[in-house]
mmCIF file of C-alpha atoms in Angstrom:
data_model
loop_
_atom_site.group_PDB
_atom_site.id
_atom_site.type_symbol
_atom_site.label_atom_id
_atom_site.label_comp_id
_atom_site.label_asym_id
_atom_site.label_seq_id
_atom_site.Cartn_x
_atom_site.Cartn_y
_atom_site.Cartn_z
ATOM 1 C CA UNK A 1 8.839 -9.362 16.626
ATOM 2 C CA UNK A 2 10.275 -9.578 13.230
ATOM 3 C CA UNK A 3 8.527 -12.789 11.690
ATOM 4 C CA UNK A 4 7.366 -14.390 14.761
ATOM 5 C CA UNK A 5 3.687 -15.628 15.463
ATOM 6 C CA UNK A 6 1.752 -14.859 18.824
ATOM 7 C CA UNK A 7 3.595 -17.186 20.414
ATOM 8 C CA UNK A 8 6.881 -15.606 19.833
ATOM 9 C CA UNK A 9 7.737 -18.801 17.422
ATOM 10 C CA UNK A 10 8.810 -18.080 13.858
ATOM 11 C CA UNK A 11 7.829 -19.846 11.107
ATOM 12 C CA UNK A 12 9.494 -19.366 7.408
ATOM 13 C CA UNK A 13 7.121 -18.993 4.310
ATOM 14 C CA UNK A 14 7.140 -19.137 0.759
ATOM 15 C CA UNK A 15 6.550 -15.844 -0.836
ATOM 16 C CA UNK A 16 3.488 -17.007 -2.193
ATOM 17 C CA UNK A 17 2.218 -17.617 1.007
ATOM 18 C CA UNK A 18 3.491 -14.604 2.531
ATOM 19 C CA UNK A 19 1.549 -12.707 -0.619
ATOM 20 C CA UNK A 20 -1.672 -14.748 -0.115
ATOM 21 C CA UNK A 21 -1.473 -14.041 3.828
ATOM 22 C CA UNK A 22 -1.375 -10.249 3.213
ATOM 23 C CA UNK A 23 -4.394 -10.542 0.693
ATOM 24 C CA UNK A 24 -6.394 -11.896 2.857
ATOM 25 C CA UNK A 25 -5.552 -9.396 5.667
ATOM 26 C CA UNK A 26 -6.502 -6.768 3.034
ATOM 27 C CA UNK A 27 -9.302 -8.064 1.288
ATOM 28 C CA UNK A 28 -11.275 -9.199 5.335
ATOM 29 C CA UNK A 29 -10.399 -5.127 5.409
ATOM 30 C CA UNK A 30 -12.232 -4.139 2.644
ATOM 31 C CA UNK A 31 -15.142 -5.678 3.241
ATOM 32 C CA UNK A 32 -15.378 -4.077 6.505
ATOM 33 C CA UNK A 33 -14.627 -0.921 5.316
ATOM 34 C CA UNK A 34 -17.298 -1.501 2.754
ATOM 35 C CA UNK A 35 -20.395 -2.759 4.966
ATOM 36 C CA UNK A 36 -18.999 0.649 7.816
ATOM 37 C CA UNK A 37 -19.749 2.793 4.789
ATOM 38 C CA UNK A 38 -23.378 0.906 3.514
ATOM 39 C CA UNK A 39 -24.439 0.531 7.330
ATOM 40 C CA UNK A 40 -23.682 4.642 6.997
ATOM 41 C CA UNK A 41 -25.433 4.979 3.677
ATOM 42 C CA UNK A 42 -28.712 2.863 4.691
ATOM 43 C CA UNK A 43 -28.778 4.598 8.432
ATOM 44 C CA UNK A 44 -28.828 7.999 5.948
ATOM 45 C CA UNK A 45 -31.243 6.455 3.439
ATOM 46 C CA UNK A 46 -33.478 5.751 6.214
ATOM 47 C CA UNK A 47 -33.918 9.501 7.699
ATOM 48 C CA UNK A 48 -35.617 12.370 6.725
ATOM 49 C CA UNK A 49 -32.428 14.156 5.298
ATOM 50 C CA UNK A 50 -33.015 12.054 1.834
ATOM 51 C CA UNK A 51 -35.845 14.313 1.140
ATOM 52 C CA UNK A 52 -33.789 17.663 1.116
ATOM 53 C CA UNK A 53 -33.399 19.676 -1.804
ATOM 54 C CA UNK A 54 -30.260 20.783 -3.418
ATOM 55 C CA UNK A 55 -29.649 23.079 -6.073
ATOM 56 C CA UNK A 56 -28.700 21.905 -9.592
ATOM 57 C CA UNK A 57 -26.134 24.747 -10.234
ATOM 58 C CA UNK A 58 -23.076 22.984 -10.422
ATOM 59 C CA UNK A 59 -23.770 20.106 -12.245
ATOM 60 C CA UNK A 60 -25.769 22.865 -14.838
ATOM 61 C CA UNK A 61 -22.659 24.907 -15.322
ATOM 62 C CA UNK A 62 -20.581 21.700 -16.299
ATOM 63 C CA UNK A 63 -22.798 19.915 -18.297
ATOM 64 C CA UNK A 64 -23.645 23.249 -20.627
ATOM 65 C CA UNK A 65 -19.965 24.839 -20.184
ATOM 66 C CA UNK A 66 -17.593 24.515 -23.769
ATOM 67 C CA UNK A 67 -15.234 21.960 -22.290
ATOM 68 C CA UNK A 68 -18.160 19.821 -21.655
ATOM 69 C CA UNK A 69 -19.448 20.157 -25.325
ATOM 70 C CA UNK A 70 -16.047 19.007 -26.778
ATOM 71 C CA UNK A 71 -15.957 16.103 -24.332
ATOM 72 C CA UNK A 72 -18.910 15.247 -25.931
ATOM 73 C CA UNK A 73 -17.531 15.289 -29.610
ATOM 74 C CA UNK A 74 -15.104 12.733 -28.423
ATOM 75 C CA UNK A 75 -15.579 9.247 -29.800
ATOM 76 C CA UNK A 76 -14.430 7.762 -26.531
ATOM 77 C CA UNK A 77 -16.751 9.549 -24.401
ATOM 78 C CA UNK A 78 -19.849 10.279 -26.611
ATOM 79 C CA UNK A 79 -22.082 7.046 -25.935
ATOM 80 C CA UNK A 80 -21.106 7.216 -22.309
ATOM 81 C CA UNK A 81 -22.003 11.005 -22.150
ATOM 82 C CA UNK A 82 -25.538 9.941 -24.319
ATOM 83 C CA UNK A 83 -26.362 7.331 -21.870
ATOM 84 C CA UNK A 84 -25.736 9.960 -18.763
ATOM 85 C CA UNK A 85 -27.946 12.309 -20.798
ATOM 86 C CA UNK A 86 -30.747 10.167 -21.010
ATOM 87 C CA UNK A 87 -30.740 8.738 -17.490
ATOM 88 C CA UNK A 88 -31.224 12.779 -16.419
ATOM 89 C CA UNK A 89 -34.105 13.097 -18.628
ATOM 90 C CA UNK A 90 -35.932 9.243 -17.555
ATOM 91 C CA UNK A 91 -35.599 10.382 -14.072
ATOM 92 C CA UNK A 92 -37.036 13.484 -14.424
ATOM 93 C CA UNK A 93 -34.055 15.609 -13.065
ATOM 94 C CA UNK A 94 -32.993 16.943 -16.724
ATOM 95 C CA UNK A 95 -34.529 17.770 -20.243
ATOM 96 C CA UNK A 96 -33.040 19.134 -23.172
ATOM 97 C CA UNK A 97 -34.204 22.538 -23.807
ATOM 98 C CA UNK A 98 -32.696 24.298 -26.866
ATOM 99 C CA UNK A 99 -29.729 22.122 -27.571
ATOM 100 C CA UNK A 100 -29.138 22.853 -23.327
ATOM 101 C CA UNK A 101 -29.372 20.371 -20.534
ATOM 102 C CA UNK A 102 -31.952 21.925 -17.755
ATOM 103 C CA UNK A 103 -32.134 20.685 -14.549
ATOM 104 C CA UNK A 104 -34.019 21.165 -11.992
ATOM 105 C CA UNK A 105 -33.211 21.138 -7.816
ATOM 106 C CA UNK A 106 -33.153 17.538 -6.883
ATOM 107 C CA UNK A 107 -33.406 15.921 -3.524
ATOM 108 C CA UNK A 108 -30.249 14.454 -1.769
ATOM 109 C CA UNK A 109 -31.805 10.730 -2.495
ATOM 110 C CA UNK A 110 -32.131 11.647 -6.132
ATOM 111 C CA UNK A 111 -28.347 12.633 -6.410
ATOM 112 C CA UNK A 112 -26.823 9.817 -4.370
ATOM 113 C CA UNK A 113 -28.747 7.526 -6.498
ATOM 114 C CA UNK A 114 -27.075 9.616 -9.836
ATOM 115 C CA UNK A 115 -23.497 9.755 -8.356
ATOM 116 C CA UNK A 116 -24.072 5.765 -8.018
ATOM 117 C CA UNK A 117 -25.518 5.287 -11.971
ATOM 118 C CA UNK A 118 -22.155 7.156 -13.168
ATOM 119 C CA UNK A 119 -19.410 4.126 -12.958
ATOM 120 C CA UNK A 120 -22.009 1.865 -14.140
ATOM 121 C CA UNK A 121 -22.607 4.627 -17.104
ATOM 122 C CA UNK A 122 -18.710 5.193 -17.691
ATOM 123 C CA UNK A 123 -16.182 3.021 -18.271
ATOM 124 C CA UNK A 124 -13.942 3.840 -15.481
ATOM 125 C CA UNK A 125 -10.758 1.904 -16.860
ATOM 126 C CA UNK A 126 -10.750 4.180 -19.750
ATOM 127 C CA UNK A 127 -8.815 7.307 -18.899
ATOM 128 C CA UNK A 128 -10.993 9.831 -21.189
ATOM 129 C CA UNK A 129 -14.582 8.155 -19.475
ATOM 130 C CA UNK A 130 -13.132 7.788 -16.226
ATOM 131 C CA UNK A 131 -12.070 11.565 -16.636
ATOM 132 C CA UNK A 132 -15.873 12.287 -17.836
ATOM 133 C CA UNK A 133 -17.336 10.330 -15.176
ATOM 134 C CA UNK A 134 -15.083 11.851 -12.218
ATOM 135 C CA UNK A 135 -16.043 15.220 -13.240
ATOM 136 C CA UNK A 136 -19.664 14.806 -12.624
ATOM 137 C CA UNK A 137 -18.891 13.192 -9.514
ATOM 138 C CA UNK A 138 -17.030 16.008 -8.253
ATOM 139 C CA UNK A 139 -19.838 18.425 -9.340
ATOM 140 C CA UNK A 140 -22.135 16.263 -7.702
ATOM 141 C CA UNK A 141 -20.475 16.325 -4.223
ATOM 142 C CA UNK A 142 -19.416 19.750 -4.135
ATOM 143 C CA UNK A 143 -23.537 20.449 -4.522
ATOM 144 C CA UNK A 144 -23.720 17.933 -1.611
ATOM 145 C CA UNK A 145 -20.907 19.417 0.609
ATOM 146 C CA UNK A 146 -22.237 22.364 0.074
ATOM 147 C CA UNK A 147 -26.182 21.703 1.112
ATOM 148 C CA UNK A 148 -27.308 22.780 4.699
ATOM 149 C CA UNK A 149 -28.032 19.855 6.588
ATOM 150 C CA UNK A 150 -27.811 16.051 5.989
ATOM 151 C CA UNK A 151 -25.322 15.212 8.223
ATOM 152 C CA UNK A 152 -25.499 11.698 8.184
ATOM 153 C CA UNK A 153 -25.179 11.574 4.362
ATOM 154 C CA UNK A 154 -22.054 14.000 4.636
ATOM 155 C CA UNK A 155 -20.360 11.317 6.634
ATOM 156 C CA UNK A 156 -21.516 8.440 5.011
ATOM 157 C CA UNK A 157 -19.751 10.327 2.128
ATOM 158 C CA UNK A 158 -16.172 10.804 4.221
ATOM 159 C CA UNK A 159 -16.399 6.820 4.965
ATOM 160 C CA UNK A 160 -17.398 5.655 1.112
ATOM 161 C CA UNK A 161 -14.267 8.558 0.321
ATOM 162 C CA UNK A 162 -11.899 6.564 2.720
ATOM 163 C CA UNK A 163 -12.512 3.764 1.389
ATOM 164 C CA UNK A 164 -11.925 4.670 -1.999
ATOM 165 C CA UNK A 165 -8.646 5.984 -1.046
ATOM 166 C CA UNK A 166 -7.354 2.983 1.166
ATOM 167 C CA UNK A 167 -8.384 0.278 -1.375
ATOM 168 C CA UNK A 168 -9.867 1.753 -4.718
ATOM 169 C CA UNK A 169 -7.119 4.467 -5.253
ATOM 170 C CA UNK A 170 -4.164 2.706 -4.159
ATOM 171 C CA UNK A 171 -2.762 1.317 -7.177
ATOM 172 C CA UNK A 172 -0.741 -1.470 -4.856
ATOM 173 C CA UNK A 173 -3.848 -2.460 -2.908
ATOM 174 C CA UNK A 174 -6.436 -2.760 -5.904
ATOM 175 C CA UNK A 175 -3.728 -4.540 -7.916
ATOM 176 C CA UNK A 176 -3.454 -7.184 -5.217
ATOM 177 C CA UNK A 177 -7.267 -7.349 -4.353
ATOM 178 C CA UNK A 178 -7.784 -7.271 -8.257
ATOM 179 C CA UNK A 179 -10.216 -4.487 -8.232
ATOM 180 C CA UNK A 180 -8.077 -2.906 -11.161
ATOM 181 C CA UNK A 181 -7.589 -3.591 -14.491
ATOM 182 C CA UNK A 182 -9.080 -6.193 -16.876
ATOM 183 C CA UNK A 183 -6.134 -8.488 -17.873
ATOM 184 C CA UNK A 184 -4.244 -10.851 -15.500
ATOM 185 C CA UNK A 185 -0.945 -8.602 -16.109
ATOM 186 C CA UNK A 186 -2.497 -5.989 -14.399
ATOM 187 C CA UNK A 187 -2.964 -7.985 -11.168
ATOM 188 C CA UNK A 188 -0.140 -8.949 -8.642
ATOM 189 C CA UNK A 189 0.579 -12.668 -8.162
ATOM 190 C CA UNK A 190 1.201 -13.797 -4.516
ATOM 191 C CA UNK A 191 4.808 -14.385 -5.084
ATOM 192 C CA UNK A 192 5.374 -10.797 -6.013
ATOM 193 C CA UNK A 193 3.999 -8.944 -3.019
ATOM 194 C CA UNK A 194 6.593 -8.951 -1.220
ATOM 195 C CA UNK A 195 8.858 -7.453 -3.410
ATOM 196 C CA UNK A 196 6.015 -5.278 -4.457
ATOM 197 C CA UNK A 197 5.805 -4.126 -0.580
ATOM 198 C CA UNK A 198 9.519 -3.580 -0.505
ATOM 199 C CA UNK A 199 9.228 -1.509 -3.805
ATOM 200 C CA UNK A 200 6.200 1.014 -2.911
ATOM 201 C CA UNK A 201 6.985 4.600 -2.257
ATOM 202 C CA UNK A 202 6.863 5.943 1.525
ATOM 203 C CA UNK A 203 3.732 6.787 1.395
ATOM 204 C CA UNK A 204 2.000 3.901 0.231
ATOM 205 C CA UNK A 205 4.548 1.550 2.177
ATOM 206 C CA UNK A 206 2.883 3.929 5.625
ATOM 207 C CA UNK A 207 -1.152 3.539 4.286
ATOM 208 C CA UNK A 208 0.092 -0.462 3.599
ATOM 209 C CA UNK A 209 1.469 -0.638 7.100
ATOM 210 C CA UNK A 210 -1.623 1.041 8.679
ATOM 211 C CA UNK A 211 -4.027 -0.939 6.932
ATOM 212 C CA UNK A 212 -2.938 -4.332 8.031
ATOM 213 C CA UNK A 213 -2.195 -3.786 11.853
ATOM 214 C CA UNK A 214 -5.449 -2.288 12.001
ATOM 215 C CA UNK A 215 -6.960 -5.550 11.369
ATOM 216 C CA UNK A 216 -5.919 -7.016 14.343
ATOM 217 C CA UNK A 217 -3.737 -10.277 14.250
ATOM 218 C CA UNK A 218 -4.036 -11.341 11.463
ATOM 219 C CA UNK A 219 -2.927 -8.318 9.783
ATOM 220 C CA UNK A 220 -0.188 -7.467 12.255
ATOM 221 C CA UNK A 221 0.312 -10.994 11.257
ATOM 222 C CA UNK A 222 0.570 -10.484 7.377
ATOM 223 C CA UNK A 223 3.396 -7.493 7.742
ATOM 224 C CA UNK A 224 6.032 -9.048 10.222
ATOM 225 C CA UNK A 225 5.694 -12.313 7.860
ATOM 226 C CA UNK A 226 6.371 -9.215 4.803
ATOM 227 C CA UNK A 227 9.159 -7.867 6.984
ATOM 228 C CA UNK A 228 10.842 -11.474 7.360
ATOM 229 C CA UNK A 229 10.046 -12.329 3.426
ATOM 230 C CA UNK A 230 11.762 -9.260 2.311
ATOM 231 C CA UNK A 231 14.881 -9.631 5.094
ATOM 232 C CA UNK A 232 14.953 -13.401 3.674
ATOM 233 C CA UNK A 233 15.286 -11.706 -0.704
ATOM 234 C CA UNK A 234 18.100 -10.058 1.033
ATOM 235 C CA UNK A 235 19.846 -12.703 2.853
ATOM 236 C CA UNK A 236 19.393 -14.748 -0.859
ATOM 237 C CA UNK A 237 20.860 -11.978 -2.902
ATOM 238 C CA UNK A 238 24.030 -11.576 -0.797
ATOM 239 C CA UNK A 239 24.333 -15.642 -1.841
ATOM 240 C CA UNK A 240 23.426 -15.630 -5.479
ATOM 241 C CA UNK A 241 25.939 -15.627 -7.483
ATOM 242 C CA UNK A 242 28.881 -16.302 -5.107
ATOM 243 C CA UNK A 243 32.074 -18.386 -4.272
ATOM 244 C CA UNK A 244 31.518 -21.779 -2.514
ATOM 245 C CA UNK A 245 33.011 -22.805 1.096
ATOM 246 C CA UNK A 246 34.673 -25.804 2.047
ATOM 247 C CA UNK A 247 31.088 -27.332 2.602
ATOM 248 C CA UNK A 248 30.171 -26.348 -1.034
ATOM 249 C CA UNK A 249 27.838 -24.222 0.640
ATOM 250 C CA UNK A 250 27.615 -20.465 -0.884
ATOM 251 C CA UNK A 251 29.345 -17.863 0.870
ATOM 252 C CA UNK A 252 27.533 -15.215 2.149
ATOM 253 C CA UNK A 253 28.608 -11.874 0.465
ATOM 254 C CA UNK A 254 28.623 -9.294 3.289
ATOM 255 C CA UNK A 255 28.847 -6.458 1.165
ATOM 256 C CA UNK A 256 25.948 -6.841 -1.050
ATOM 257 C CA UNK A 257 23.783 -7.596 2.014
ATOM 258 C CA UNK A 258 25.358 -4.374 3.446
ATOM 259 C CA UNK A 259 24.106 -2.655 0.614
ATOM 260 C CA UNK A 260 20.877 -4.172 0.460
ATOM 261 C CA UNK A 261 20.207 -2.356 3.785
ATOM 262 C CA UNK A 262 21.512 0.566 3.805
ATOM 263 C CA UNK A 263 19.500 1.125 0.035
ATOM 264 C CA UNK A 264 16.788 0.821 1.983
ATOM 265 C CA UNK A 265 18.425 3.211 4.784
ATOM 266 C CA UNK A 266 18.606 5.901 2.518
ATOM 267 C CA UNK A 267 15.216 5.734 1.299
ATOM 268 C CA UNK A 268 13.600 6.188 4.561
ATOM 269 C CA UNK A 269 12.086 2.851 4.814
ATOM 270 C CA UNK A 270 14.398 0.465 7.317
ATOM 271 C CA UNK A 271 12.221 2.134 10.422
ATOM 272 C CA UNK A 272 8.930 1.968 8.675
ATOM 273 C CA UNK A 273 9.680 -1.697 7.666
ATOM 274 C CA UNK A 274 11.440 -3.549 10.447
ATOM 275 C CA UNK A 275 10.855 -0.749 13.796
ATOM 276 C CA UNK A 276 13.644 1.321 15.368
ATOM 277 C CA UNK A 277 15.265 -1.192 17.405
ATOM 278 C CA UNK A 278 15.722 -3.948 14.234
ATOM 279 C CA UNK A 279 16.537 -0.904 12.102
ATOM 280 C CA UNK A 280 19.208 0.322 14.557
ATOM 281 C CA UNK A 281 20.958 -2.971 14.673
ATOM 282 C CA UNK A 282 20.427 -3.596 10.784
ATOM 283 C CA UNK A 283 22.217 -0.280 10.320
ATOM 284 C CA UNK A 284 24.628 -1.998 12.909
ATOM 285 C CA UNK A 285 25.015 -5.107 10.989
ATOM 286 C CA UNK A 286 26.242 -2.769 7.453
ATOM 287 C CA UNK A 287 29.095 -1.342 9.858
ATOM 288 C CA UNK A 288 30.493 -4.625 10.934
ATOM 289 C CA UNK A 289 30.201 -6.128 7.491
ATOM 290 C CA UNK A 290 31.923 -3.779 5.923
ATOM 291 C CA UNK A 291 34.625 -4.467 8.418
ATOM 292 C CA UNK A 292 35.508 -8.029 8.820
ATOM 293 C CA UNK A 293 37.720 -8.425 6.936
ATOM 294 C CA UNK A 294 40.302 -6.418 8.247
ATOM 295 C CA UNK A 295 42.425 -8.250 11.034
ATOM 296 C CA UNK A 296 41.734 -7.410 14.494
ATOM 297 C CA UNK A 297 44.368 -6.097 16.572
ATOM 298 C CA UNK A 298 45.606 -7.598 19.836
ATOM 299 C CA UNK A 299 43.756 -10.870 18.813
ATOM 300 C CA UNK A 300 45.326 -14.421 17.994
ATOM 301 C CA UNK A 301 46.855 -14.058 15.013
ATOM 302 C CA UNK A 302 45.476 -15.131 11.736
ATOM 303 C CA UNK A 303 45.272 -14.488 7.979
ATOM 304 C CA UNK A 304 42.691 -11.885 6.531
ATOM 305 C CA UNK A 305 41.332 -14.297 4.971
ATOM 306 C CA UNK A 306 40.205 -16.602 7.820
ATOM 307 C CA UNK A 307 39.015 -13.952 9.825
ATOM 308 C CA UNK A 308 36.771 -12.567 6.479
ATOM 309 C CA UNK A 309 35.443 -15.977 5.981
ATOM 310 C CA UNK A 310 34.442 -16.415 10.403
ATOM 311 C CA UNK A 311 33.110 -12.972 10.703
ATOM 312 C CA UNK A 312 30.730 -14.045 7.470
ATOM 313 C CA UNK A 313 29.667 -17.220 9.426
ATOM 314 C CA UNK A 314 28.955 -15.093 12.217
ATOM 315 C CA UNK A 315 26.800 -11.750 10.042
ATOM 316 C CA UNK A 316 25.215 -14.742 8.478
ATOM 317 C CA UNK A 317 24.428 -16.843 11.802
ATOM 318 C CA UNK A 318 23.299 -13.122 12.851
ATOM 319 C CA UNK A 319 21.309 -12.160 10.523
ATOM 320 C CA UNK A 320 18.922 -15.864 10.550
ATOM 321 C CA UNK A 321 18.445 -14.682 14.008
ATOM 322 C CA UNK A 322 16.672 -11.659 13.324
ATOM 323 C CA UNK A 323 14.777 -12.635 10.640
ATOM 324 C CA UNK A 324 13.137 -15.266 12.898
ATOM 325 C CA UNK A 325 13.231 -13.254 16.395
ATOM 326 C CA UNK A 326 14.172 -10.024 17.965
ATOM 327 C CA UNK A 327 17.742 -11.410 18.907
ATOM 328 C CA UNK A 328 20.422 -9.109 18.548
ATOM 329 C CA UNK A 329 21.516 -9.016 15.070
ATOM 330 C CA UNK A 330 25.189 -8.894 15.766
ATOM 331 C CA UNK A 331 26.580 -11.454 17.873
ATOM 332 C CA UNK A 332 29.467 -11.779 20.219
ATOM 333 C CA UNK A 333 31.076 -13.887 17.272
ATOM 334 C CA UNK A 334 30.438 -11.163 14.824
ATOM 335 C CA UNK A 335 31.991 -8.648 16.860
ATOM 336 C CA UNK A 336 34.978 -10.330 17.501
ATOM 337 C CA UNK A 337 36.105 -9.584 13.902
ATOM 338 C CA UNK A 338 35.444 -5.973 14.192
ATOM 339 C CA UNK A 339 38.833 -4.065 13.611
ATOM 340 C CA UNK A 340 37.815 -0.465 13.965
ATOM 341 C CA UNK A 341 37.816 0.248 17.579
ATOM 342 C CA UNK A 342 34.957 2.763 17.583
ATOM 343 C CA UNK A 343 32.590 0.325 15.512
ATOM 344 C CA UNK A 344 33.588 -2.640 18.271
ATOM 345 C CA UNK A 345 32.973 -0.394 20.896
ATOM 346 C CA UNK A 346 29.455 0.766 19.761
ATOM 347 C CA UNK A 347 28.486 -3.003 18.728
ATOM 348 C CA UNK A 348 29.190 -4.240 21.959
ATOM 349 C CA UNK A 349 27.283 -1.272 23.445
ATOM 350 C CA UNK A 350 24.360 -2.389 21.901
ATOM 351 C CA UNK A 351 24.579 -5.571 23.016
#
C-alpha cells in the first residue's frame, strides 16, 4: 500500500526523513553488495586460478599506441600516467625498453592487484584521469575475459561490475550515498530525495525501485514512504498559491493537481511509481477534476460554483485517502459532481 507500514497503518513524514529512510535502505545495500563481491574476490584469491598466466598484449598495444603517447603529454594526466609507469616497473611486470613500455605475461593475481592500484593512481573525479585510468581498466579485463579458465575470478568480476553499476555509476545513488564528488553541492540533502526520485529518468527511477524492495522491508519500506512524499509535493502544489475558503483554509486547485499527474502520466512513470491499480485511479482522479465544476444534470439544483467548491472537498478528502492507504481515490462524494455521463459511469465502475 501506498505509504502504509506492515501493519497497514500510515504514518506521514517529513521529507527529510523520507530522504534519510531511503539512504539508509541504500547504503545497508551497498555494503552487502560490497562484502557478496569481496567474499567472491577472497574465495578466488584463495584457489589455484590466481596463479594463471595471461598475456600482456592488450595492455602493450595501449600503453605504446600514439593516443597513449599524447595522453601522456597532457598536464592533467602526466604524473598520474608516471606513477602507473613506475608501479609496472617496481612490480616487475614492465620496464622501459627504448623509450617503449615492455611487459611481460603476468599471472591473474598480479593483474587484479594492478586493476586495484589504478583509482588509487588516478584521480577518478577528474574527467581526463578518470578517462586514463578507465582505459587501462578496460584493457585489463578484456585480457581477463579473455583468459581460459579462472572462473571464479570471472564472476567475482560480474559481481564487483554490478556493483559498480547499481551504486558507483548511478549518478542519483552515489550522490545520495556521497560516494561522488568532493564538495557538499555535489551531494543530495535528505530533503531533496524525494523530489530527486520523482525527477530521475525511467531508467534510473526502475534500477531505484529494484534496489530498495530488494532489501526487504525496510527498503520496500523506504519507496512507498517516496511514493506518499512525492503524492503529498503534489497535494501542496495544487494549494500554494491559491484562494482561501470560508474556513480561511486554502482551496485545493483541482486542475494543477490534475496536471501534476497526468505530467507524470505522460512520462511513463505513474505505474512505475504508485502500481497499476493507484495509477489507474490517479488517472481517474485527473478525469473527475477536470469536471466538477460543471453542474450535474438531474441533481438538486445548485450554482456552479457550489458544486466546484464540494466536488474539491471531496478530490481533496480523496486524494488524503490514497496517500495514506489503498482506498479508492475517488469517492462516492467526488463522483456525485461528475457531469459527463461516460466519466460518472466509469468512476462508479471502478468503485
Amino acid at each position: 500500500e501506498v505509504g502504509a507500514g506492515p501493519d497497514g497503518e500510515y504514518r506521514p513524514m517529513l521529507d527529510v526523513d523520507v530522504g534519510g529512510k531511503v539512504k539508509t535502505a541504500l547504503r545497508d545495500a551497498e555494503e552487502a553488495s560490497k562484502k557478496d563481491y569481496k567474499a567472491a574476490y577472497k574465495r578466488a584469491d584463495n584457489s589455484p586460478e590466481i596463479n594463471i598466466e595471461v598475456p600482456n598484449d592488450g595492455l602493450s598495444e595501449l600503453l605504446n599506441s600514439k593516443k597513449w603517447r599524447t595522453t601522456v603529454i597532457s598536464s592533467l594526466t602526466k604524473d598520474a600516467i608516471n606513477g602507473f609507469n613506475t608501479y609496472l616497473q617496481e612490480s616487475g611486470i614492465g620496464r622501459v625498453v627504448d623509450g617503449q613500455m615492455e611487459l611481460r605475461n603476468a599471472t591473474i593475481g598480479e593483474l587484479e592487484t594492478l586493476r586495484a592500484e589504478v583509482p588509487d593512481l588516478f584521480d577518478m573525479e577528474v574527467p581526463k584521469q578518470k578517462a586514463a585510468g578507465a582505459k587501462i581498466i578496460d584493457a585489463i579485463d578484456e585480457q581477463l575475459d579473455g583468459v581460459e579458465g579462472g572462473e571464479l575470478y570471472k564472476d567475482a568480476r560480474a559481481r564487483r561490475r554490478r556493483h559498480a553499476e547499481e551504486y558507483d555509476e548511478h549518478d542519483f545513488v552515489s550522490r545520495m550515498l556521497g560516494t561522488k564528488g568532493k564538495t557538499s553541492a555535489d551531494k543530495i540533502p535528505d530533503e531533496d530525495v524525494a523530489k530527486g526520485v520523482r525527477g530521475l529518468s525511467n531508467a534510473e527511477l526502475g534500477r531505484l525501485k529494484t534496489q530498495l524492495i530488494g532489501q526487504g522491508e525496510d527498503g520496500a519500506g523506504a519507496w512507498r514512504q517516496v511514493s506518499s512524499s512525492i503524492l503529498e509535493q503534489m497535494h501542496a502544489k495544487a494549494k500554494m498559491n491559491s484562494s482561501r475558503g470560508t474556513d480561511n483554509e486554502p482551496r485545493l486547485n483541482t486542475e494543477v493537481l490534475a496536471n501534476s499527474i497526468a505530467e507524470l502520466d505522460s512520462a511513463g512513470k505513474l505505474d512505475m511509481l504508485f502500481g497499476k491499480e493507484v495509477a489507474n485511479r490517479l488517472r481517474m482522479l485527473v478525469t473527475v477534476s477536470r469536471d466538477v465544476n460543471q453542474p450535474v444534470r438531474g441533481t438538486v439544483s445548485r450554482s456552479g460554483s457550489d458544486a466546484g467548491a464540494a466536488g474539491r472537498q471531496a478530490i481533496e478528502q480523496g486524494f488524503k485517502a490514497i496517500i495514506a492507504t489503498k482506498i479508492p481515490v475517488i469517492g462516492p462524494k467526488a463522483v456525485e459532481y461528475v457531469s459527463n455521463r461516460r466519466n460518472r459511469k466509469q468512476a462508479e465502475t471502478m468503485l
